[in-house]
Amino acid sequence: MSAHSENAPGQDVPFWGPDFGALQQEDPEIAGVVLDELERLRGGLQLIASENLTSPAVLAALGSTLSNKYAEGYPGRRYYGGCQVVDQAEEIGNARTKALFGAEHVNLQPHSGASANLAAYAAFAKPGDTVLAMDLKQGGHLTHGSKVNFSGLWFHAVSYTVREDSELIDYDQVRDLALEHKPKIIIAGATAYPRLIDFARFREIADEVGAKLMVDAAHFIGLVAGKAIPSPVPFADVVTATTHKVLRGPRGGMILAREEHAKAIDKAVFPFSQGGPLMHSVAAKAVAMKEAAQPAYQAYANQVIANAQALAKGLEAEGMRAVSGGTDTHLALIDLRPIGVTGGEAEARCDLTRITLNKNAIPYDPAPPMKPSGIRVGSPSTTTQGMVESDMAEIASLLARAVKAEHGTTAGDRELADVAQAVSALVSRAPAYPRG
Ligand code: DSN
């Protein structure tokens, strides 16, 4: 039997894991920061679409002695001794991830989604090669060709957009650009696109021009895990993702790939772009994969979508406009121009009521990037807290009151204070990290 089997539940095993008392004693300043953040999570509504509330089990793995180990390489092929225990964490994590997504190959070592994307670029392209991806201004990601990022500096990035009328990806334009520029990689995936992506169509286009299809599933991989939306795995050469969004694991990245690309992907992660993997994080990813394989997780994933739809509908009823007319996923992009408020004003006013969200550009935004016309809202955290559609309708109404309240005027400030109280009452019914 392996060493870990001795630590069976119920046995009196000394566990040198998260010991908050030790932190309070040794470093009360940082202990205070940790407690303040917990209180922030408990006391407010987290509507940032890319965030979630991990389980105590994931947090325990993160706060474990696995953090100490150097383990460059892969299970059974490490550059350091003493890796026999951490090897198990990675092997278990890999097996669970492959089973969950039906993937031929997995790499759980990327430190983040951006690191996973760097590795995928490295596996399939060389500096100067062309990559076709979604425009950042229209919902893409920094690593999809932004000039301030490796992807735009080291690669020839060509961007596709959404259609101005429907605000849906313009697949005809993707094909035209692919035929014109012959990219090495085509990327499907976004950070602020509320609709399902037609992976089969992307595959067809990639095949037509001999490109690799990379799906950046960072945002929605958790919905795929819960079988709430279609999977990109059968269509993509490689799927990159984060593990901390809807998926509710530790902050980090991962890559799923076809077996034919396994060697190239693994080499591109280590030694090309990373050194020692974060084995505590790899173990926490394994925990998250186990959690995501449970029936309760599938119910959660479906509820995440129902909640995002209820939130978008509620905000539309308050006079705002949901980009593309709604959402099929965990997020909605909201155009605030109909109510004459900027995204920045909305974010700041909501902050004062402990509703946390982010300002966001909308497609074809006439306003500058630092003063965008919209906000992005998401439902993963509130769903994890157990909230349902009726709660989201209440959140929409509170959010609308906050956004419309003119901070700095007597009436506006009174309204913001009232909303803050209502937010407190709402979250006390379904708290994050409930006490006791
Ligand atoms: N920062 C993430 C998001 O909020 O969507 C993407 O990396």
Coordinates of C-alpha atoms and ligand atoms in Angstrom, one line a residue:
M1 CA 0.0 0.0 0.0
S2 CA 1.1 3.5 -0.6
A3 CA 2.1 5.9 2.2
H4 CA -1.1 8.0 1.8
S5 CA -3.4 5.1 2.5
E6 CA -2.3 5.2 6.2
N7 CA -3.8 8.7 6.6
A8 CA -7.3 7.2 6.6
P9 CA -10.0 9.5 8.0
G10 CA -10.7 9.0 11.7
Q11 CA -7.2 7.9 12.6
D12 CA -5.2 10.1 14.9
V13 CA -2.7 11.2 12.3
P14 CA -0.7 14.3 13.0
F15 CA -1.4 16.6 10.1
W16 CA 1.0 19.5 9.5
G17 CA -1.5 21.2 7.3
P18 CA -3.3 24.5 7.6
D19 CA -2.8 25.6 11.2
F20 CA -4.4 29.0 11.5
G21 CA -3.4 29.3 15.2
A22 CA 0.3 29.0 14.2
L23 CA -0.1 31.8 11.6
Q24 CA -1.9 34.0 14.2
Q25 CA 0.9 33.5 16.7
E26 CA 3.8 33.9 14.3
D27 CA 2.4 36.6 12.0
P28 CA -0.7 38.3 13.3
E29 CA -0.4 40.9 10.5
I30 CA -0.8 38.4 7.7
A31 CA -3.3 36.4 9.8
G32 CA -5.4 39.5 9.9
V33 CA -5.2 39.9 6.2
V34 CA -6.4 36.3 5.7
L35 CA -9.3 36.9 8.1
D36 CA -10.2 40.1 6.5
E37 CA -10.4 38.4 3.1
L38 CA -12.6 35.7 4.6
E39 CA -14.9 38.4 6.0
R40 CA -15.0 40.2 2.7
L41 CA -16.1 36.9 1.0
R42 CA -18.7 36.3 3.7
G43 CA -20.0 39.8 3.8
G44 CA -20.5 40.5 0.1
L45 CA -21.6 39.2 -3.2
Q46 CA -18.9 37.9 -5.6
L47 CA -20.1 38.4 -9.1
I48 CA -16.7 38.3 -10.8
A49 CA -17.3 35.7 -13.5
S50 CA -13.8 34.2 -13.2
E51 CA -13.8 33.7 -9.4
N52 CA -15.3 31.0 -7.1
L53 CA -15.1 29.7 -3.6
T54 CA -13.0 26.6 -3.3
S55 CA -13.9 23.8 -0.8
P56 CA -12.1 23.3 2.5
A57 CA -10.6 20.1 1.0
V58 CA -9.0 22.0 -1.8
L59 CA -7.7 24.6 0.6
A60 CA -6.3 21.9 2.8
A61 CA -4.3 20.4 -0.1
L62 CA -3.1 23.9 -1.0
G63 CA -1.9 24.5 2.5
S64 CA 0.0 21.3 2.9
T65 CA 3.6 20.2 3.0
L66 CA 3.5 19.2 -0.7
S67 CA 4.4 22.9 -1.2
N68 CA 8.0 22.0 -0.1
K69 CA 8.9 19.6 -2.8
Y70 CA 10.9 20.3 -5.9
A71 CA 9.7 17.9 -8.6
E72 CA 10.9 19.1 -12.0
G73 CA 9.9 16.5 -14.6
Y74 CA 7.0 14.2 -14.6
P75 CA 5.9 11.2 -12.4
G76 CA 8.6 8.5 -12.6
R77 CA 10.9 10.9 -14.5
R78 CA 12.0 13.6 -12.0
Y79 CA 15.2 15.6 -11.7
Y80 CA 15.1 15.3 -7.8
G81 CA 15.0 12.5 -5.4
G82 CA 12.2 12.0 -2.9
C83 CA 9.4 12.5 -5.4
Q84 CA 7.7 9.1 -4.9
V85 CA 4.9 10.7 -2.8
V86 CA 4.2 13.8 -4.9
D87 CA 4.3 11.5 -8.0
Q88 CA 1.1 9.9 -6.6
A89 CA -0.6 13.3 -6.4
E90 CA 0.1 14.0 -10.0
E91 CA -0.8 10.5 -11.2
I92 CA -4.1 10.6 -9.3
G93 CA -4.8 14.1 -10.6
N94 CA -4.0 13.1 -14.2
A95 CA -6.1 10.0 -14.1
R96 CA -9.1 11.9 -12.6
T97 CA -8.8 14.7 -15.1
K98 CA -8.6 12.4 -18.1
A99 CA -11.6 10.5 -16.9
L100 CA -13.6 13.6 -16.2
F101 CA -13.0 15.2 -19.6
G102 CA -12.4 12.0 -21.8
A103 CA -9.0 13.5 -22.6
E104 CA -6.2 11.4 -24.0
H105 CA -3.4 13.4 -22.3
V106 CA -3.3 15.9 -19.5
N107 CA -0.7 18.2 -17.9
L108 CA -1.7 19.7 -14.6
Q109 CA 1.6 21.6 -14.1
P110 CA 0.8 25.0 -15.7
H111 CA 0.9 27.6 -12.9
S112 CA -1.9 29.6 -14.6
G113 CA -4.1 29.9 -17.6
A114 CA -1.5 32.3 -19.2
S115 CA 1.3 29.7 -18.6
A116 CA -0.8 27.0 -20.1
N117 CA -1.4 29.2 -23.2
L118 CA 2.3 30.0 -23.5
A119 CA 3.1 26.3 -23.4
A120 CA 0.5 25.6 -26.1
Y121 CA 1.9 28.3 -28.4
A122 CA 5.4 26.9 -27.8
A123 CA 4.3 23.4 -28.6
F124 CA 2.8 24.3 -32.0
A125 CA 4.5 27.5 -33.3
K126 CA 7.7 29.5 -33.4
P127 CA 8.2 33.2 -32.8
G128 CA 7.0 35.1 -35.9
D129 CA 4.4 32.5 -36.8
T130 CA 0.8 33.6 -37.3
V131 CA -1.9 32.9 -34.7
L132 CA -5.6 33.7 -35.2
A133 CA -7.6 34.5 -32.1
M134 CA -10.4 36.6 -30.7
D135 CA -9.8 40.3 -30.4
L136 CA -9.1 41.3 -26.7
K137 CA -11.4 44.3 -27.0
Q138 CA -14.3 42.0 -28.1
G139 CA -13.9 39.4 -25.3
G140 CA -10.6 37.6 -26.1
H141 CA -7.7 37.3 -23.6
L142 CA -4.4 39.0 -23.2
T143 CA -2.6 35.9 -24.4
H144 CA -4.7 35.9 -27.6
G145 CA -2.4 38.4 -29.3
S146 CA -2.3 41.5 -27.2
K147 CA 0.7 43.7 -28.1
V148 CA 1.7 44.0 -24.5
N149 CA 1.9 40.2 -24.1
F150 CA 4.2 37.6 -25.4
S151 CA 1.5 36.5 -27.8
G152 CA 1.4 39.8 -29.6
L153 CA 5.1 40.6 -29.3
W154 CA 6.5 37.3 -30.4
F155 CA 3.8 36.1 -32.7
H156 CA 2.0 37.6 -35.7
A157 CA -1.4 37.9 -34.2
V158 CA -4.5 38.3 -36.3
S159 CA -7.8 38.9 -34.6
Y160 CA -11.3 37.9 -35.4
T161 CA -14.4 39.7 -34.0
V162 CA -18.0 39.2 -33.2
R163 CA -20.7 40.3 -35.7
E164 CA -21.9 43.8 -35.0
D165 CA -25.6 42.9 -35.4
S166 CA -25.8 39.6 -33.4
E167 CA -22.7 40.1 -31.2
L168 CA -21.9 36.4 -31.9
I169 CA -18.6 35.2 -33.2
D170 CA -18.3 35.9 -37.0
Y171 CA -17.4 32.4 -38.2
D172 CA -17.3 33.5 -41.8
Q173 CA -14.8 36.1 -40.9
V174 CA -12.7 33.5 -38.9
R175 CA -12.7 31.4 -42.1
D176 CA -11.8 34.3 -44.4
L177 CA -8.9 35.4 -42.1
A178 CA -7.7 31.8 -41.8
L179 CA -7.6 31.4 -45.6
E180 CA -5.8 34.7 -46.0
H181 CA -3.2 34.4 -43.2
K182 CA -2.7 30.6 -42.9
P183 CA -2.2 30.7 -39.1
K184 CA -0.3 27.9 -37.4
I185 CA -2.7 28.0 -34.5
I186 CA -6.4 29.1 -34.3
I187 CA -7.7 29.9 -30.8
A188 CA -11.3 29.5 -29.8
G189 CA -12.2 30.8 -26.4
A190 CA -12.7 34.1 -24.6
T191 CA -13.0 35.8 -21.3
A192 CA -16.1 37.9 -21.9
Y193 CA -18.2 35.9 -24.4
P194 CA -21.5 34.8 -23.0
R195 CA -22.5 32.3 -25.7
L196 CA -21.6 28.8 -26.7
I197 CA -18.8 28.4 -29.2
D198 CA -19.2 26.2 -32.2
F199 CA -16.1 24.0 -31.8
A200 CA -17.0 21.8 -34.8
R201 CA -17.0 24.9 -37.0
F202 CA -13.6 26.0 -35.7
R203 CA -12.3 22.5 -36.3
E204 CA -13.5 22.6 -39.9
I205 CA -11.7 25.9 -40.5
A206 CA -8.5 24.7 -38.8
D207 CA -8.5 21.6 -41.0
E208 CA -9.1 23.6 -44.1
V209 CA -5.9 25.7 -43.6
G210 CA -3.8 23.0 -41.8
A211 CA -3.8 24.9 -38.4
K212 CA -3.8 23.5 -34.9
L213 CA -7.0 24.2 -33.0
M214 CA -6.4 25.4 -29.5
V215 CA -9.5 25.9 -27.3
D216 CA -8.8 28.3 -24.4
A217 CA -11.5 26.9 -22.1
A218 CA -10.4 28.7 -19.0
H219 CA -13.7 30.3 -18.4
F220 CA -16.1 27.5 -19.2
I221 CA -14.1 24.3 -18.5
G222 CA -16.1 23.9 -15.2
L223 CA -19.3 23.8 -17.1
V224 CA -17.9 21.2 -19.4
A225 CA -16.8 19.2 -16.3
G226 CA -20.4 19.3 -15.1
K227 CA -21.7 18.3 -18.6
A228 CA -23.8 21.5 -18.7
I229 CA -22.4 22.6 -22.0
P230 CA -20.7 20.7 -25.0
S231 CA -17.1 19.7 -24.6
P232 CA -14.3 21.1 -26.9
V233 CA -12.2 18.0 -26.2
P234 CA -13.3 15.9 -29.2
F235 CA -12.6 18.8 -31.6
A236 CA -9.4 20.5 -30.3
D237 CA -5.8 19.5 -30.7
V238 CA -5.3 21.1 -27.3
V239 CA -7.5 22.6 -24.6
T240 CA -6.0 25.0 -22.2
A241 CA -7.8 26.0 -19.0
T242 CA -7.7 27.4 -15.6
T243 CA -8.8 25.3 -12.6
H244 CA -10.1 28.0 -10.4
K245 CA -13.1 29.5 -12.2
V246 CA -16.4 27.6 -12.6
L247 CA -14.4 24.4 -12.0
R248 CA -13.8 25.6 -8.4
G249 CA -10.3 24.2 -7.9
P250 CA -7.1 25.9 -6.8
R251 CA -5.8 28.9 -8.7
G252 CA -3.8 27.4 -11.6
G253 CA -3.8 26.1 -15.1
M254 CA -4.0 22.8 -17.0
I255 CA -3.7 21.4 -20.5
L256 CA -5.7 18.6 -22.2
A257 CA -4.3 17.3 -25.4
R258 CA -4.5 14.6 -28.0
E259 CA -2.0 11.8 -27.4
E260 CA -0.1 12.7 -30.6
H261 CA 0.7 16.1 -29.0
A262 CA 1.5 14.8 -25.5
K263 CA 5.3 15.0 -25.8
A264 CA 5.3 18.4 -27.4
I265 CA 2.9 19.8 -24.7
D266 CA 4.9 18.3 -21.8
K267 CA 8.2 19.6 -23.1
A268 CA 6.6 23.0 -23.7
V269 CA 5.5 23.2 -20.0
F270 CA 8.7 21.8 -18.6
P271 CA 11.5 22.5 -19.3
F272 CA 10.6 25.2 -21.9
S273 CA 8.4 27.5 -19.9
Q274 CA 8.4 26.4 -16.3
G275 CA 10.7 24.9 -13.7
G276 CA 9.4 23.1 -10.6
P277 CA 5.7 22.4 -10.5
L278 CA 3.7 23.5 -7.6
M279 CA 2.9 20.1 -6.2
H280 CA 0.5 21.3 -3.5
S281 CA -1.5 23.0 -6.3
V282 CA -1.3 19.8 -8.4
A283 CA -2.7 17.9 -5.5
A284 CA -5.4 20.5 -4.9
K285 CA -6.3 20.2 -8.6
A286 CA -6.7 16.4 -8.1
V287 CA -9.1 17.1 -5.2
A288 CA -11.1 19.5 -7.4
M289 CA -11.4 16.8 -10.2
K290 CA -12.7 14.4 -7.7
E291 CA -15.3 16.9 -6.5
A292 CA -16.3 17.7 -10.1
A293 CA -17.0 14.1 -10.9
Q294 CA -19.8 14.0 -8.3
P295 CA -23.5 14.2 -9.3
A296 CA -23.9 17.2 -7.0
Y297 CA -21.3 19.0 -9.1
Q298 CA -23.4 18.5 -12.3
A299 CA -26.4 20.0 -10.5
Y300 CA -24.2 22.9 -9.5
A301 CA -22.9 23.4 -13.1
N302 CA -26.5 23.5 -14.5
Q303 CA -27.5 25.9 -11.7
V304 CA -24.6 28.2 -12.5
I305 CA -26.1 28.7 -16.0
A306 CA -29.7 29.1 -14.8
N307 CA -28.4 31.7 -12.3
A308 CA -26.5 33.7 -14.9
Q309 CA -29.5 33.6 -17.1
A310 CA -31.8 34.8 -14.2
L311 CA -29.3 37.6 -13.4
A312 CA -29.1 38.8 -17.1
K313 CA -32.9 38.7 -17.3
G314 CA -33.2 40.7 -14.1
L315 CA -30.7 43.3 -15.2
E316 CA -32.5 43.7 -18.6
A317 CA -35.8 44.2 -16.7
E318 CA -33.9 47.1 -15.0
G319 CA -33.2 48.8 -18.3
M320 CA -29.7 47.5 -19.0
R321 CA -28.9 45.5 -22.2
A322 CA -27.4 42.0 -22.1
V323 CA -24.9 41.7 -24.9
S324 CA -26.1 39.2 -27.5
G325 CA -29.4 39.1 -25.8
G326 CA -28.5 36.9 -22.9
T327 CA -26.2 34.0 -21.9
D328 CA -25.7 30.3 -22.3
T329 CA -22.9 30.2 -19.8
H330 CA -21.8 31.4 -16.4
L331 CA -21.4 35.1 -17.4
A332 CA -23.3 37.9 -18.8
L333 CA -21.9 41.1 -20.4
I334 CA -24.0 44.1 -19.7
D335 CA -24.2 47.2 -21.7
L336 CA -24.9 50.1 -19.4
R337 CA -25.4 52.8 -22.0
P338 CA -29.2 52.6 -21.9
I339 CA -29.1 53.8 -18.3
G340 CA -26.3 56.3 -18.9
V341 CA -23.8 54.9 -16.4
T342 CA -20.2 53.9 -17.3
G343 CA -18.7 50.5 -16.3
G344 CA -16.3 52.2 -14.0
E345 CA -19.0 54.1 -12.2
A346 CA -21.0 50.9 -11.8
E347 CA -18.0 49.0 -10.5
A348 CA -17.3 51.7 -7.9
R349 CA -20.9 52.1 -6.8
C350 CA -21.3 48.3 -6.4
D351 CA -18.1 48.1 -4.4
L352 CA -19.6 50.5 -1.9
T353 CA -22.5 48.0 -1.4
R354 CA -20.1 45.0 -1.2
I355 CA -21.3 43.7 -4.6
T356 CA -18.0 42.9 -6.4
L357 CA -17.9 42.8 -10.2
N358 CA -15.7 44.2 -13.0
K359 CA -16.1 46.9 -15.6
N360 CA -15.7 45.5 -19.1
A361 CA -15.6 46.6 -22.6
I362 CA -18.6 45.6 -24.8
P363 CA -18.1 44.7 -28.4
Y364 CA -17.6 47.7 -30.6
D365 CA -17.4 49.8 -27.5
P366 CA -17.3 53.5 -28.4
A367 CA -15.7 54.4 -25.1
P368 CA -11.9 54.0 -24.3
P369 CA -10.7 50.7 -22.7
M370 CA -10.1 52.4 -19.3
K371 CA -13.7 53.8 -19.3
P372 CA -15.7 50.9 -20.9
S373 CA -19.4 51.0 -21.3
G374 CA -20.2 47.7 -19.6
I375 CA -19.8 45.3 -16.7
R376 CA -19.3 41.6 -16.7
V377 CA -21.2 39.6 -14.1
G378 CA -21.0 35.9 -13.3
S379 CA -22.7 33.3 -11.2
P380 CA -20.1 30.7 -10.0
S381 CA -19.5 32.1 -6.5
T382 CA -23.2 32.8 -5.6
T383 CA -24.1 29.3 -7.0
T384 CA -21.5 27.7 -4.8
Q385 CA -23.1 29.5 -1.9
G386 CA -26.4 27.7 -2.8
M387 CA -28.2 30.6 -4.4
V388 CA -30.9 30.0 -7.0
E389 CA -32.8 32.0 -9.6
S390 CA -35.0 33.8 -7.1
D391 CA -31.8 35.0 -5.3
M392 CA -30.4 36.2 -8.6
A393 CA -33.5 38.2 -9.3
E394 CA -33.0 39.9 -6.0
I395 CA -29.3 40.4 -6.7
A396 CA -30.3 42.0 -10.1
S397 CA -32.6 44.4 -8.4
L398 CA -29.9 45.4 -5.7
L399 CA -27.2 45.7 -8.4
A400 CA -29.5 48.0 -10.4
R401 CA -30.2 50.2 -7.4
A402 CA -26.5 50.4 -6.7
V403 CA -25.5 51.2 -10.2
K404 CA -28.2 53.9 -10.6
A405 CA -27.4 55.6 -7.2
E406 CA -25.4 58.7 -7.7
H407 CA -22.5 58.4 -5.2
G408 CA -21.7 61.8 -3.6
T409 CA -25.3 63.0 -3.5
T410 CA -27.3 62.7 -0.2
A411 CA -30.0 60.6 -1.9
G412 CA -27.5 58.5 -3.7
D413 CA -25.4 57.7 -0.7
R414 CA -28.5 56.9 1.4
E415 CA -29.6 54.5 -1.4
L416 CA -26.1 52.9 -1.5
A417 CA -26.2 52.4 2.3
D418 CA -29.7 50.8 2.0
V419 CA -28.4 48.4 -0.7
A420 CA -25.4 47.5 1.4
Q421 CA -27.7 46.5 4.2
A422 CA -29.9 44.4 1.9
V423 CA -26.7 42.7 0.5
S424 CA -25.7 41.8 4.1
A425 CA -29.2 40.3 4.7
L426 CA -29.1 38.4 1.5
V427 CA -25.7 36.8 2.0
S428 CA -26.5 35.9 5.6
R429 CA -29.2 33.6 4.2
A430 CA -26.6 31.8 2.0
P431 CA -23.2 32.6 3.3
A432 CA -19.8 31.9 1.8
Y433 CA -17.8 29.6 4.0
P434 CA -20.5 29.2 6.6
R435 CA -19.4 29.4 10.3
G436 CA -19.5 26.3 12.4
Ligands
DSN1 N1 -8.5 37.4 -15.5 C1 -9.4 36.4 -16.1 C2 -10.8 36.9 -16.2 O1 -11.2 37.6 -15.2 O2 -11.5 36.6 -17.1 C3 -8.9 35.9 -17.4 O3 -7.6 35.6 -17.2

